[in-house]
XYZ file of C-alpha atoms in Angstrom:
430
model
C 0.000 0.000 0.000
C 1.698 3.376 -0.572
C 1.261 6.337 0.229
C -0.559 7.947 -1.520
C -3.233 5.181 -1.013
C -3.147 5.581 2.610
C -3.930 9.045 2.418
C -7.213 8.405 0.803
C -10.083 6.243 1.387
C -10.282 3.118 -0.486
C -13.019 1.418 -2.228
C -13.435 -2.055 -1.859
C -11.694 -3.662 -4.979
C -8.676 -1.387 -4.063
C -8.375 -2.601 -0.318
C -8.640 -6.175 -1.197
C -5.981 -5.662 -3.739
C -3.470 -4.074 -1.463
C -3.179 -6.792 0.563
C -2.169 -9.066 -2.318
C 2.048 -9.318 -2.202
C 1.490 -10.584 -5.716
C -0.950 -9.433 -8.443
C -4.386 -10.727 -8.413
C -4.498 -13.207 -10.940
C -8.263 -12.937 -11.260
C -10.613 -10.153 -11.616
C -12.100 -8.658 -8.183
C -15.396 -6.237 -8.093
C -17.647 -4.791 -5.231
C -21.083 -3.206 -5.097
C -19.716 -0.150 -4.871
C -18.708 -0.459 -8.380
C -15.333 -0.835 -7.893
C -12.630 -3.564 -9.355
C -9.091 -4.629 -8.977
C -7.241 -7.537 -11.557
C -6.868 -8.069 -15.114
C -10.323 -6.985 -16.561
C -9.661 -10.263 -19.082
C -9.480 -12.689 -16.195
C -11.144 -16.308 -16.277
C -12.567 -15.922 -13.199
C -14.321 -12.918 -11.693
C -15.390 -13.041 -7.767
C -18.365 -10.289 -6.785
C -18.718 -8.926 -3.333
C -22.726 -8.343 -3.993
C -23.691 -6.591 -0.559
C -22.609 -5.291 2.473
C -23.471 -8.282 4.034
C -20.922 -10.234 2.327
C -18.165 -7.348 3.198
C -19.435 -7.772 6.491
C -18.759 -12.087 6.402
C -14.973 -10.932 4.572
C -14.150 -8.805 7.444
C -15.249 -10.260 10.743
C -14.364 -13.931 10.449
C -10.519 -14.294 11.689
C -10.474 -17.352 9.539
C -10.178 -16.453 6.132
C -11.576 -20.133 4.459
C -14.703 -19.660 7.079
C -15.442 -15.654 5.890
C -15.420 -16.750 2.217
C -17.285 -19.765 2.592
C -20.237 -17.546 4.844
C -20.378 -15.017 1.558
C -20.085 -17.407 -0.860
C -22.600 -19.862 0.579
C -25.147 -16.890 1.448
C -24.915 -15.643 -2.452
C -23.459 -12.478 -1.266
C -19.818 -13.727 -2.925
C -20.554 -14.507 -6.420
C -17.783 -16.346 -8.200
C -18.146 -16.013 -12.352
C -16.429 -18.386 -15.125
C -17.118 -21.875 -13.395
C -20.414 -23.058 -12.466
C -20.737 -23.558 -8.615
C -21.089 -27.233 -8.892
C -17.485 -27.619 -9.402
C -15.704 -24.356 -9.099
C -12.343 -26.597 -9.167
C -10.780 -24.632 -11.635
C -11.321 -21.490 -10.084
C -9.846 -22.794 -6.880
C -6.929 -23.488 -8.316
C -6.402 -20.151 -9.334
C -7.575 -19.102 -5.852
C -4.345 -21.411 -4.230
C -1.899 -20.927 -6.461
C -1.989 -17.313 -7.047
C -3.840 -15.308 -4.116
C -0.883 -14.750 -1.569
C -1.705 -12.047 1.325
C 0.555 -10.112 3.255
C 0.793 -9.012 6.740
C -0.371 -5.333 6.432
C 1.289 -2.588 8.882
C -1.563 -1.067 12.086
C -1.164 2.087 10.047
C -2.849 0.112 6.547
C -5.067 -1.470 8.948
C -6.396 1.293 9.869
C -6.848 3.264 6.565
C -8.553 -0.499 5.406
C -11.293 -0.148 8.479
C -11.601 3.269 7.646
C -12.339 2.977 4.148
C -14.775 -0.274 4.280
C -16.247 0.615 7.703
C -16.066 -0.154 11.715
C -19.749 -1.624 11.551
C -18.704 -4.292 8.458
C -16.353 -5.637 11.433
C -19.590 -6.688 13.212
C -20.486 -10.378 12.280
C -23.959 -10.922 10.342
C -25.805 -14.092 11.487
C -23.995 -16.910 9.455
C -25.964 -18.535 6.816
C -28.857 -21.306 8.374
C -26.581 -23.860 6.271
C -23.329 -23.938 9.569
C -23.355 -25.656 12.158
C -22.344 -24.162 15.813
C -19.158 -24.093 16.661
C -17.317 -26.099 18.479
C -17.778 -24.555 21.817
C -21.940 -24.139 21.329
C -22.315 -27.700 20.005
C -21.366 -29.114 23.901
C -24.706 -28.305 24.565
C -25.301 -31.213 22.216
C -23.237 -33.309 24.586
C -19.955 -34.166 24.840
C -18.211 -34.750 21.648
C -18.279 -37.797 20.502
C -21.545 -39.185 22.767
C -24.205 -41.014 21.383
C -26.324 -38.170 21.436
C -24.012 -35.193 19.666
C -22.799 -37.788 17.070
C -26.125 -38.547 15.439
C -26.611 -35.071 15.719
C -23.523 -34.764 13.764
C -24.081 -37.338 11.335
C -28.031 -36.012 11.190
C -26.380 -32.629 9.608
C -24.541 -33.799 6.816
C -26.297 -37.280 5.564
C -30.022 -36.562 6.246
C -29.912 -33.624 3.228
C -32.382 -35.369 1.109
C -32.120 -39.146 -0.310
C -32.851 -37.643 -4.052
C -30.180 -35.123 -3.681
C -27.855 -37.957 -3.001
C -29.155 -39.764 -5.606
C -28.286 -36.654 -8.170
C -25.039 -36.153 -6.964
C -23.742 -39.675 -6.269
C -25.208 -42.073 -8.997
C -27.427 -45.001 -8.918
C -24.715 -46.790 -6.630
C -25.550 -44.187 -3.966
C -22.277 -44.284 -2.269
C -20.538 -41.594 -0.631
C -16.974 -43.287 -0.279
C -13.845 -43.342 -2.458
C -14.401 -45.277 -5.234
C -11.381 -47.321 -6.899
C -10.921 -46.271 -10.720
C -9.689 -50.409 -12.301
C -8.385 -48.394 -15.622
C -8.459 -44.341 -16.932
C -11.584 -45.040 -18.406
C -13.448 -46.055 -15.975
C -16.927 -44.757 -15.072
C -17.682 -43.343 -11.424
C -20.411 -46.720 -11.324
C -17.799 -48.752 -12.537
C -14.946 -47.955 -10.017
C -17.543 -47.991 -7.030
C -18.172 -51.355 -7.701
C -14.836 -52.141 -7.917
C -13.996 -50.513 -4.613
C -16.988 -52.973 -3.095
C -15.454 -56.236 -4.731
C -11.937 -55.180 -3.373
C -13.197 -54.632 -0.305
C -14.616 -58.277 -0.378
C -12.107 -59.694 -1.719
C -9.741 -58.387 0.907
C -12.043 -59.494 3.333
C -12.033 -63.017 1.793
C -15.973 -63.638 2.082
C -17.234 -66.481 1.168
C -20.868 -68.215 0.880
C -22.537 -68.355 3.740
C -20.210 -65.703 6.178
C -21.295 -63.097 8.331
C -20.314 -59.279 7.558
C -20.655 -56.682 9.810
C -20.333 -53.403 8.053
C -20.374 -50.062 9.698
C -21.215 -46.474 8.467
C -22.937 -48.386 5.760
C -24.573 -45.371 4.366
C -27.056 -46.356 1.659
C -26.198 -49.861 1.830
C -23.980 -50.621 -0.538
C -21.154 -52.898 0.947
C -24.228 -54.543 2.303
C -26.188 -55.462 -0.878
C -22.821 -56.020 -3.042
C -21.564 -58.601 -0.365
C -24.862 -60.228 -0.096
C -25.519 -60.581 -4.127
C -22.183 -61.343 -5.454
C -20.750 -63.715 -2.172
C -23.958 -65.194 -0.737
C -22.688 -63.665 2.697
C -24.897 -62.291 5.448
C -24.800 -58.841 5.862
C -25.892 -56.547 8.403
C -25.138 -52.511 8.003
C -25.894 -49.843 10.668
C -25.790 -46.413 10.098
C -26.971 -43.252 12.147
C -28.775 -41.806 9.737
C -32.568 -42.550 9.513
C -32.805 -41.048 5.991
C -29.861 -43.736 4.740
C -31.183 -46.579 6.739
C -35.122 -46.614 5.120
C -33.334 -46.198 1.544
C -31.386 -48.847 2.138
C -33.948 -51.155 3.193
C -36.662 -50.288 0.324
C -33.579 -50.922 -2.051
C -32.891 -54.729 -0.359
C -36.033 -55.246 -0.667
C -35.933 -54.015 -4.332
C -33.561 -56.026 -5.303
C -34.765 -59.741 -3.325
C -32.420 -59.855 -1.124
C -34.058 -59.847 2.385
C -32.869 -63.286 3.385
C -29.313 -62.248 3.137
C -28.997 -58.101 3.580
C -30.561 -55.790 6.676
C -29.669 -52.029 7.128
C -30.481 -50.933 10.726
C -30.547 -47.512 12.207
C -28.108 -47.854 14.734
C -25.654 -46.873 16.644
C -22.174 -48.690 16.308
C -21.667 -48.992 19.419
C -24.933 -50.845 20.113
C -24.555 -53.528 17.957
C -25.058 -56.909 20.208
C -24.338 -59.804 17.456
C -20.896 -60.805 17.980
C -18.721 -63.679 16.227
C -18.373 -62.031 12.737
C -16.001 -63.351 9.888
C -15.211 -60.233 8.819
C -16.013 -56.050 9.550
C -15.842 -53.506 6.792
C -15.934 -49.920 8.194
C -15.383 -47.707 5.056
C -15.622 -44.131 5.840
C -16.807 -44.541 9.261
C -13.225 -43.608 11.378
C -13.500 -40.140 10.142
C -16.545 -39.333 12.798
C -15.394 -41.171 15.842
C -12.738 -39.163 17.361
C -8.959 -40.004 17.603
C -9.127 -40.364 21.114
C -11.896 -43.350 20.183
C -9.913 -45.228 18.370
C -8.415 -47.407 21.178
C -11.871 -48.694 21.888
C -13.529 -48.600 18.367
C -11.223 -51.188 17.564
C -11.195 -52.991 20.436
C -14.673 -53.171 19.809
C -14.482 -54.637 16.160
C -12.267 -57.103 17.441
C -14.132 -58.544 19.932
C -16.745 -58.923 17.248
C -14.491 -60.810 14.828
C -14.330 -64.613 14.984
C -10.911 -65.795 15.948
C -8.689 -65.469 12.405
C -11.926 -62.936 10.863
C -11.048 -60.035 8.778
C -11.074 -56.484 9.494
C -10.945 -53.507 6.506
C -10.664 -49.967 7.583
C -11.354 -47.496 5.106
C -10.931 -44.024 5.935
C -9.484 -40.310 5.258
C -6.400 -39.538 6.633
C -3.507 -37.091 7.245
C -0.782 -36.887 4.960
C 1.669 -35.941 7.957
C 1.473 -36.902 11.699
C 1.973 -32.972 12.337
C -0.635 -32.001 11.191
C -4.520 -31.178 13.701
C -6.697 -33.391 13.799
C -9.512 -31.102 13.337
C -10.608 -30.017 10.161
C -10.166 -26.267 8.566
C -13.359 -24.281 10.102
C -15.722 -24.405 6.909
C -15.410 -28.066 7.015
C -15.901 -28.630 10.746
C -18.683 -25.720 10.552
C -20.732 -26.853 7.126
C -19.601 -30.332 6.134
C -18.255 -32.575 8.851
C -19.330 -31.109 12.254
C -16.531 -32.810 15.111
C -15.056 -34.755 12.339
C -11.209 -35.693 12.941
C -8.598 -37.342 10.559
C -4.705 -38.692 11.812
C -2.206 -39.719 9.929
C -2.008 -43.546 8.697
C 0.662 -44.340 11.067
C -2.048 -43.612 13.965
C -4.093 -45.566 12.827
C -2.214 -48.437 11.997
C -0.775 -48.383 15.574
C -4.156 -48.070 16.811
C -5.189 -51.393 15.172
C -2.611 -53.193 16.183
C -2.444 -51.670 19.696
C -5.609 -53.710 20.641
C -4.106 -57.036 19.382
C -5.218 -56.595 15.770
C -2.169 -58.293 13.427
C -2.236 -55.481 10.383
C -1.849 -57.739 7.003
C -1.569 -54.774 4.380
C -2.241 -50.947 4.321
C -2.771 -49.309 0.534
C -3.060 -45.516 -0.637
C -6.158 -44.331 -2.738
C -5.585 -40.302 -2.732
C -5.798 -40.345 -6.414
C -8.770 -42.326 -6.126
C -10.605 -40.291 -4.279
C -9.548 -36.804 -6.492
C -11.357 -38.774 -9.438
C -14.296 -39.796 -7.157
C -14.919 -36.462 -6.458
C -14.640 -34.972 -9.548
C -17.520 -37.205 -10.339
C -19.465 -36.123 -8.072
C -19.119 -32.655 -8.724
C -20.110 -33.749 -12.508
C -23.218 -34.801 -11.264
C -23.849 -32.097 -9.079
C -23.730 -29.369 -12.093
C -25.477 -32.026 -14.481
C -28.510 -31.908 -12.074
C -27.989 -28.227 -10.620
C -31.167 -26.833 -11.353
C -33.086 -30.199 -9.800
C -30.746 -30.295 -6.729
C -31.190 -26.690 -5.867
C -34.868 -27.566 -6.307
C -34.527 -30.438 -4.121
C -32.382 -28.762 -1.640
C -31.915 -25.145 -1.714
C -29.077 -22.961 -3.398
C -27.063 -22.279 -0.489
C -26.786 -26.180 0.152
C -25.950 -27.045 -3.405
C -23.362 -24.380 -3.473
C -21.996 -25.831 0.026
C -21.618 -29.528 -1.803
C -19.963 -28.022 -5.056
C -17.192 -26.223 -3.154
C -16.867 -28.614 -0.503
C -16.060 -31.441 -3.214
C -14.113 -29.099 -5.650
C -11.851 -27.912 -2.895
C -11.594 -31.580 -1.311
C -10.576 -32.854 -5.386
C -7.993 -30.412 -5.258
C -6.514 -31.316 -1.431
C -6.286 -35.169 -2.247
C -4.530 -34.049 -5.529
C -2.059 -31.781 -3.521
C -1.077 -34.719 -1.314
C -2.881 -32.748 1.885
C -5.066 -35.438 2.616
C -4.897 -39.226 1.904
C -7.336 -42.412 2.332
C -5.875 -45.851 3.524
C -7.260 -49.241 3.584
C -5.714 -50.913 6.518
C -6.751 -54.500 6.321
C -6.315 -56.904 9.605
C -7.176 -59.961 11.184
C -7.871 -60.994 14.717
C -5.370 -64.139 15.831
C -6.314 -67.760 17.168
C -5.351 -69.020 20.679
C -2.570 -70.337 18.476
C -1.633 -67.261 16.644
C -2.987 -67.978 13.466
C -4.610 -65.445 11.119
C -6.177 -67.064 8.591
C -4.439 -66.016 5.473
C -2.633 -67.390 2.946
C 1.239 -66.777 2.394
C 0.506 -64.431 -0.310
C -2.339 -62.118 -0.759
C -4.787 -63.061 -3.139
C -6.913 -60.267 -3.288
């Protein structure tokens, strides 16, 4: 900022810009009918109302401030459509780099946008509290504040889901067998993996938890004969996922409950699949999640963990604001080496552990496909503000996986006989 700037009030585009310690490599205008960047830009972001200068300058978390405007339509983002703003993003990481600006600039900045845009407007209905008003919820982690958690995020609408994630309605990494490969085609290969991993065989018992819509369930019971039983803590999930085993005949073999994990009384499983289910639990949980699973697992019985994880053990545990606030409230990811220490720490034996970042980038490109395919039926279906949540929650999770910031491991491992034997081969044969 020089001097001559400081000497004068500022419009909007102008103060945004002079915090920039490069140029702005997109185009920046304001209500007031000012703009900053190349005019010729791709990509063109709109502070529509003093609202949304109001969500920019009161939020000490920058990712939170632009989510509130962006989700509230009061930051308009131009040259992408909002069910995959990926592109734009990119842009948005690579290129916007702020600087530290002196008390003198600060002042001059407050001074030319205004002392009252410093007061925060009520965030958009889409957040959740924060941390610190959801313990009036319970404590984290209970039985009570998780479903509450899980009630958030999943229980959106069974036809938005179906929109945005396909007929295999499944909301987990799916495992691309070639580049060609459809999104339907690569979740069904991420189910037979699974099974194969597991081993299951005719006439088995699976235990699978977070089973969302059911589809670990149904795959397991139609293409191995195995008995299946899912549980899930969303309502919405559960009665889908019991019309659609009854759709499809499989009754005898298949049952979706909604249920708490933790309530589960069956016991003596050959094998647990818990794909995407580690991410809501709680580090400090995972001690007796898995002690849990094991003492559900048949002596030499399979266990596959499927999560999200952290590409480095330095990093929180807790999730970046708009993620804890609008996507995942107390959701918590650790890096592989927890987790694999975690498993074996309650007597688990840990066969094999496998990467599928790049996986999950594709997956969720997908998804965002299918999201702006069926825009104008999902915003019917759901609201604007929710369908612009989903499109740069997925776009800006595409681009994290692809960046190596976050990860997803299978762990797969077995619970030992009295003699210490585990059940598998001397080579893998999945």
């Amino acid at each position: 900022m020089t001097q001559s700037t400081t000497a004068r009030k500022l419009s909007i585009a102008e103060a945004f810009d002079s915090l920039m310690r490069e140029p702005l490599p997109l185009r920046i205008t304001a209500y007031d009918g000012s703009g900053a960047g190349p005019e010729d830009a791709p990509y063109r972001f709109h502070i529509a109302s003093e609202r949304g200068l109001s969500y920019l300058m009161s939020s000490p978390d920058p990712d939170l401030a632009m989510a509130r405007a962006y989700v509230s339509g009061d930051l308009q983002l131009f040259g992408t459509h909002p069910g995959d703003p990926y592109e734009a993003l990119v842009v948005l990481k690579d290129g916007i780099k702020f600087r530290r600006p002196s008390p003198s600039e600060l002042v001059t900045l407050v001074r030319s946008l205004g002392v009252s845009h410093l007061v925060p407007p009520t965030p958009p209905a889409e957040e959740a509290p924060s941390r610190v008003r959801r313990i009036f919820e319970g404590f984290r982690h209970s039985l009570t504040r998780d479903a509450e958690a899980i009630h958030h995020h999943y229980d959106v609408s069974n036809r938005f889901y179906e929109m945005v994630l396909g007929p295999s309605m499944t909301y987990t990494c799916a495992v691309f067998p070639h580049e060609t490969a459809t999104l339907e085609e690569a979740q069904t290969t991420k189910y037979d993996l699974v099974a194969r991993k597991l081993d299951l065989k005719p006439g088995q018992r699976l235990l699978d938890l977070g089973c969302g819509w059911g589809g670990m369930v149904r795959h397991a019971a139609k293409e191995y004969g195995v008995k299946a039983l899912g549980v899930t803590l969303s309502q919405q999930q559960a009665e889908w996922a019991q019309e659609e085993i009854k759709r499809q005949g499989l009754d005898d073999l298949a049952e979706v409950r909604h249920l708490d994990y933790r309530l589960v009384e069956e016991g003596d499983f050959d094998a647990v699949s818990s794909i995407g289910l580690t991410e809501h639990i709680g580090v400090r949980n995972y001690p007796s999640y898995f002690t849990f699973i094991k003492d559900k697992l048949k002596p030499e019985a399979r266990l596959l963990n499927h999560c999200i994880t952290r590409a480095s053990s330095h990093q929180s545990h807790k999730p970046g604001e708009f993620i804890d606030r609008y996507v995942f409230p107390d959701g918590e990811l650790a890096a592989p080496g927890r987790l694999v220490s975690a498993v074996h720490d309650v007597g688990l034996e840990v066969h094999d552990v496998e990467n599928l970042r790049l996986h999950y980038a594709r997956t969720l490109a997908g998804w965002c496909a299918n999201l702006e395919a069926n825009w104008d039926a999902c915003v019917a279906e759901v609201g604007e503000n929710t369908c612009r949540v989903w499109g740069l929650y997925m776009a800006a999770s595409r681009l994290s996986f692809e960046r190596n910031e976050i990860q997803l491991h299978h762990i797969l491992a077995a619970r030992l006989g009295d003699d210490g034997g585990n059940g598998f081969p001397l080579r893998p044969t999945w």
